[in-house]
Each structure stands twice: as structure tokens, then as C-alpha cells.
Short mmCIF file of C-alpha atoms in Angstrom, two decimals:
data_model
loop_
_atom_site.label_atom_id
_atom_site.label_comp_id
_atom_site.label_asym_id
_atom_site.label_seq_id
_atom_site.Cartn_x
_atom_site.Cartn_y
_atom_site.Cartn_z
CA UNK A 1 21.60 29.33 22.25
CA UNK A 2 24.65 28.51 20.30
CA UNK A 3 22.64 28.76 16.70
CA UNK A 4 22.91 32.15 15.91
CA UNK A 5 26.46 32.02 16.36
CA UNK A 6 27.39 28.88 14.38
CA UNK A 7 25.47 30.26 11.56
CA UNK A 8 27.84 33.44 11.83
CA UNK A 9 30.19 31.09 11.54
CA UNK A 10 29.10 29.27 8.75
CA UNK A 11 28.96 32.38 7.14
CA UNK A 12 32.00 34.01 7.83
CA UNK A 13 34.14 30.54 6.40
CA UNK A 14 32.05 30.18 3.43
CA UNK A 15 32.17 33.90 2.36
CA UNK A 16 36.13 33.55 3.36
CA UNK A 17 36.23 30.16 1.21
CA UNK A 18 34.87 31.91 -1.85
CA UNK A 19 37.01 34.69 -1.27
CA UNK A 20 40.26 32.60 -1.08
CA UNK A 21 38.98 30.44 -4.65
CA UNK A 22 38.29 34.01 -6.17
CA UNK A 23 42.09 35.34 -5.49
CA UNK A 24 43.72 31.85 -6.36
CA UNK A 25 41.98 31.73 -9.65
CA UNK A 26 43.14 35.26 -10.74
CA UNK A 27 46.58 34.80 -8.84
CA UNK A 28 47.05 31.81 -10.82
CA UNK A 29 47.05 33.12 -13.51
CA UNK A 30 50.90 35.15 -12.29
CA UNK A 31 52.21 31.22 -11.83
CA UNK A 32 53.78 31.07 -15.35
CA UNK A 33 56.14 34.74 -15.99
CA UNK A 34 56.86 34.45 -12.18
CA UNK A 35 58.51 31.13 -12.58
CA UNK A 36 60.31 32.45 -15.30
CA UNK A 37 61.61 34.93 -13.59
CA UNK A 38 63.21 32.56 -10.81
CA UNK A 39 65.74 31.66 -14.04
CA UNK A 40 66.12 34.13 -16.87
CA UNK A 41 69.45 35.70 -16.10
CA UNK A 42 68.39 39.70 -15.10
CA UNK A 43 69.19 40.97 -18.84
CA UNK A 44 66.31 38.67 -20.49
CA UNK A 45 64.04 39.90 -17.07
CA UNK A 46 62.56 42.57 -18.59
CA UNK A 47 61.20 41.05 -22.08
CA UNK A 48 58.22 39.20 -20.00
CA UNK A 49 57.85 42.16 -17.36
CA UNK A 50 54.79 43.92 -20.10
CA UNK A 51 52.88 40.29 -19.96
CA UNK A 52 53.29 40.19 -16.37
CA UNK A 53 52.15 43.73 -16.06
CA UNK A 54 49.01 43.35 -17.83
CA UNK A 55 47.80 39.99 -15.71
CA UNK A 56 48.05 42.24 -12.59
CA UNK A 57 46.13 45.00 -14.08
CA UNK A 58 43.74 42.13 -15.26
CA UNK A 59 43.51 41.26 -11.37
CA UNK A 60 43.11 44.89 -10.33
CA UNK A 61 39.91 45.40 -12.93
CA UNK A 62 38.05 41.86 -12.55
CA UNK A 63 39.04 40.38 -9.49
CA UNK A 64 36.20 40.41 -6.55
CA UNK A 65 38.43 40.54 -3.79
CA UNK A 66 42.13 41.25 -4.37
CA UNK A 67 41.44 44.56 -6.41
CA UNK A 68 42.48 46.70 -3.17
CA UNK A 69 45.19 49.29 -3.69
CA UNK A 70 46.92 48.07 -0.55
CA UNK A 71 46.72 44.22 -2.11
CA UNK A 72 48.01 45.24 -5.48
CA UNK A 73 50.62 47.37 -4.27
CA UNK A 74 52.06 44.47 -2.14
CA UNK A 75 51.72 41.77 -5.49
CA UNK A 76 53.96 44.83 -7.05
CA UNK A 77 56.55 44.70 -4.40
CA UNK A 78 56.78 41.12 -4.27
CA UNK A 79 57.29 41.06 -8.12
CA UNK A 80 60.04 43.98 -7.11
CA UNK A 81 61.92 42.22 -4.15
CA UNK A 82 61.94 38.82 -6.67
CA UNK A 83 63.48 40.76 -9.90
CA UNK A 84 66.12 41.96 -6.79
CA UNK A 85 66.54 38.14 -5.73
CA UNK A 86 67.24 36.82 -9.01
CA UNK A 87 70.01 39.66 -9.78
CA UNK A 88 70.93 39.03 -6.42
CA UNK A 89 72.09 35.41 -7.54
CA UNK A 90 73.27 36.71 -10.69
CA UNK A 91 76.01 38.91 -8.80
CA UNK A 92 79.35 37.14 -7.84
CA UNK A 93 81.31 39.13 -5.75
CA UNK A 94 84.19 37.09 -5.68
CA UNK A 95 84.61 38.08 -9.05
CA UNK A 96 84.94 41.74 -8.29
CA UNK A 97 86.99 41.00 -5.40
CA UNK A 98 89.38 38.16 -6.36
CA UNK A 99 88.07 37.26 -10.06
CA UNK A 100 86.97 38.10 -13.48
CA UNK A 101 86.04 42.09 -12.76
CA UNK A 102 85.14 42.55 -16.17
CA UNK A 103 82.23 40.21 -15.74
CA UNK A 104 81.38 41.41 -12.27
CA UNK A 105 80.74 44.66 -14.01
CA UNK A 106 79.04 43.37 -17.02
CA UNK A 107 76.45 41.23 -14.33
CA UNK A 108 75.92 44.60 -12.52
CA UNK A 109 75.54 46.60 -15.62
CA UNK A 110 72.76 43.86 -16.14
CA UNK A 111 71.46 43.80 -12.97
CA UNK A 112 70.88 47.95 -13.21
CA UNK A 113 69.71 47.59 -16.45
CA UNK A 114 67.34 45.17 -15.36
CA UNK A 115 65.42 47.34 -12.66
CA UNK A 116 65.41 50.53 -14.21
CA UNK A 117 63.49 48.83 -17.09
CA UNK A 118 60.77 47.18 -14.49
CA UNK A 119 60.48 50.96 -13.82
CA UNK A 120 60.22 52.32 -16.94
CA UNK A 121 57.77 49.24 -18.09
CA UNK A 122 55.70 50.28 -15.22
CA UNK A 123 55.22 53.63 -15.99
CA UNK A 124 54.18 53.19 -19.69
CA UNK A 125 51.65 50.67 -18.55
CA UNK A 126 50.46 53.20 -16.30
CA UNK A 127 50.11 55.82 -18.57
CA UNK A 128 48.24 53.34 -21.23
CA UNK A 129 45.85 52.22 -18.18
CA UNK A 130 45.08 55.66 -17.44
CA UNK A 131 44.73 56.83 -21.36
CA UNK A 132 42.12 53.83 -21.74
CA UNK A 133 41.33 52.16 -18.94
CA UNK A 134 40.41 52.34 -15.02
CA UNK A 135 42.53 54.89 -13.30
CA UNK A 136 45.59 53.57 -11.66
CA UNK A 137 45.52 54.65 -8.09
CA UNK A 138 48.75 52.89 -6.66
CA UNK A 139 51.55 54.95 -5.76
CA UNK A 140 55.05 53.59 -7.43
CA UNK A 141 57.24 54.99 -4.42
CA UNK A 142 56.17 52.21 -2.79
CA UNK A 143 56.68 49.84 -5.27
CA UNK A 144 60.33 50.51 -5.93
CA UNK A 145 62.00 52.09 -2.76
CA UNK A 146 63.59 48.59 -2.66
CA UNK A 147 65.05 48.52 -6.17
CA UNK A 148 66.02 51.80 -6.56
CA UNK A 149 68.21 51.17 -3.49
CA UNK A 150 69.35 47.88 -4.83
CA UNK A 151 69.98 49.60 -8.09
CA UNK A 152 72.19 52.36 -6.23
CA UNK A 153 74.40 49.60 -4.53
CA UNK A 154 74.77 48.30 -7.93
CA UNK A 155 76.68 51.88 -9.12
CA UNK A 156 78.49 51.26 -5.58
CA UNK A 157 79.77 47.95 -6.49
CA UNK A 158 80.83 49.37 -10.03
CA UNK A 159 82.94 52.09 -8.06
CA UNK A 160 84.83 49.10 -6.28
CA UNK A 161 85.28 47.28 -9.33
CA UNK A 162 86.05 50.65 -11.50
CA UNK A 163 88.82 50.79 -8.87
CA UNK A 164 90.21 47.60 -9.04
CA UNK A 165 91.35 47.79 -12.13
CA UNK A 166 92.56 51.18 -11.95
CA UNK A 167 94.34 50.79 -8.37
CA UNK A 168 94.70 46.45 -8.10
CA UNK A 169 95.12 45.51 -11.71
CA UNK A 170 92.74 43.08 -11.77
CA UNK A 171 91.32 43.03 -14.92
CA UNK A 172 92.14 40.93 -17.98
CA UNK A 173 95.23 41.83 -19.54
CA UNK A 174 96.67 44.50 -17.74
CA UNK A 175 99.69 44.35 -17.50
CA UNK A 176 102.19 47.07 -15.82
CA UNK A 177 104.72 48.67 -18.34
CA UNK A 178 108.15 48.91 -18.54
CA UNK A 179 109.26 52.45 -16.90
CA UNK A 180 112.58 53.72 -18.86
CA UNK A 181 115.02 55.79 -17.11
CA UNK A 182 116.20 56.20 -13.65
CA UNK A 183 112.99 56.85 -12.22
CA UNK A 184 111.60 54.01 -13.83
CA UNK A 185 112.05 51.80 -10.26
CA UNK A 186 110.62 54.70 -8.12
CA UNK A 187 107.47 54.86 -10.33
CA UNK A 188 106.55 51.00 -10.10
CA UNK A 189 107.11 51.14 -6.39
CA UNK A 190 105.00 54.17 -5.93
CA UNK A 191 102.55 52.22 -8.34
CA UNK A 192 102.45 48.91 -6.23
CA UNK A 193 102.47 51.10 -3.01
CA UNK A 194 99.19 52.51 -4.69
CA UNK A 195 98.13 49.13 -5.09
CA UNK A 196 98.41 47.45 -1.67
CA UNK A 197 96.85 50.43 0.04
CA UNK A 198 93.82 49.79 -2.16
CA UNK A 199 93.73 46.14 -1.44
CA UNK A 200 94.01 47.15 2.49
CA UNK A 201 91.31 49.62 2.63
CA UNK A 202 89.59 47.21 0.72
CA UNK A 203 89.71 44.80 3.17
CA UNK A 204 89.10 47.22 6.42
CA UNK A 205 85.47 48.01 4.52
#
């Protein structure tokens, strides 16, 4: 009585077995530009993003099982939400508060850099897969909701370190000058008054 059912059985974990050895074979073949990713600061990100690119289309047209727009879109996003991690690390924001703000900026300037181009990669490949290949059927918005938020806190963070130069005086080298006159006194207090109310609204957000 019991036959029928462990034969279902059987079936169901041998179809699921080739299945899985299908998806790591093509998956596999991700292993190499995705471990590079986990350490090329964000700048250098995008020179191996095209290679990447063209393994997953290579999944999407010969894969058996993991060719699904819903599977492909979620490999995109989890290539997305990992370029976000490793800019992420990249960003020290103890420099932009208390540090070097120059190179805060210069890491975000990177880190924006660094997702627009996974955008702009992505759409050229696109439009090459279309021209001459199978149609692409995956919706980007998708894809990059998460960066193009992470990229808009990056122009956030610039603001606050934009303003800490101008209102805190905390980049390299500036230094205040020397006010002549009799209103020379009156203009550096008004200056460092500037200053501390900065630092204190700062700190409140």
C-alpha cells in the first residue's frame, strides 16, 4: 500500500537532486568575480561587473532550472545588496564626523560612482542581449530600488560632510583668517558661534 507513494518519493528527490547539481554547476560558475567583489575597494567594482554580467545571462539562456525571471531577478539583487555591502565597509563615518572629511568624501564619491556604473553596465548588457540574443524579460526596478537608495544616502552624507568644512572647519588646512579692524573680534565670534551650532545640530540628528 505504501509503494506508490515511496516511488513518488523517489521521484520527487531524484528530480530535486538533479535539479540542485544543475543550478550549482551554472552558479558555480559566479564563485570567482563574486569573491572579488568581497575585496576590490568600490572604485575597481565596476571593471569585473561586464564578466559577471555575462555568466548570469549565460545562466538565464542554458540553465535547466534557474532560468526563471523571478530566480534571476533575485541572483541580480543579491549581486546589488553585495556591491552595497562592500561600499558599505568602504565608508568611515568617523572620518566625516571627527576625521579626514576629504577622504570621507572621496570614499562616497567612490561608493556613488560605483553603483551608478552597475546600472549603467546593466543596461548596455541589456540592450546587447536584446539586439542579439534572447529577450531580457527582468524588470531593473527591482534590481536596484536598493542601490539607488543607498546611492541617495551617499549625496546625503556628502551634504554633511560639504558642511563640515564649510560650518566646522574640518578639513585639511583650513585655517580661519586674521579679521583686521574693529570688527575683526565680532566676525570670528559670529564665525565660531556658526560653528558650534553646526556641531550641536549635528549631534541632535
Amino acid at each position: 500500500s505504501y509503494l506508490k507513494s515511496f516511488q513518488d518519493l523517489s521521484q520527487s528527490i531524484s528530480s530535486g537532486s538533479n535539479e540542485a547539481e544543475d543550478n550549482l554547476k551554472y552558479l558555480n560558475t559566479l564563485y570567482e568575480p563574486c569573491k572579488q567583489i568581497e575585496t576590490l575597494p568600490p572604485k575597481e567594482i565596476p571593471t569585473i561587473l561586464p564578466s559577471l554580467l555575462n555568466r548570469v545571462r549565460m545562466i538565464w539562456e542554458k540553465s535547466g532550472h534557474y532560468n526563471t525571471e523571478d530566480k534571476i531577478a533575485g541572483l541580480l539583487r543579491k549581486i546589488s545588496n553585495e556591491i552595497i555591502k562592500r561600499c558599505r565597509a568602504h565608508i568611515n563615518l568617523s572620518d566625516m564626523l571627527d576625521g579626514d572629511v576629504e577622504k570621507c568624501m572621496r570614499d562616497l564619491d567612490d561608493s556613488i560612482e560605483s553603483g551608478k556604473s552597475w546600472q549603467e553596465i546593466y543596461d548596455r548588457q541589456v540592450a546587447v542581449i536584446n539586439k542579439y540574443g534572447t529577450e531580457w524579460k527582468i524588470k531593473s526596478d527591482s534590481i536596484f530600488a536598493q542601490i539607488e537608495a543607498f546611492v541617495q544616502r551617499c549625496y546625503d552624507l556628502k551634504e554633511i560632510c560639504e558642511g563640515q568644512i564649510q560650518f566646522a572647519r574640518k578639513g585639511s588646512g583650513i585655517v580661519l583668517p586674521k579679521f583686521s579692524g574693529t570688527k575683526g573680534p565680532e566676525i570670528v565670534a559670529i564665525l565660531e558661534e556658526i560653528k558650534e551650532g553646526f556641531k550641536k545640530n549635528l549631534d541632535r540628528n
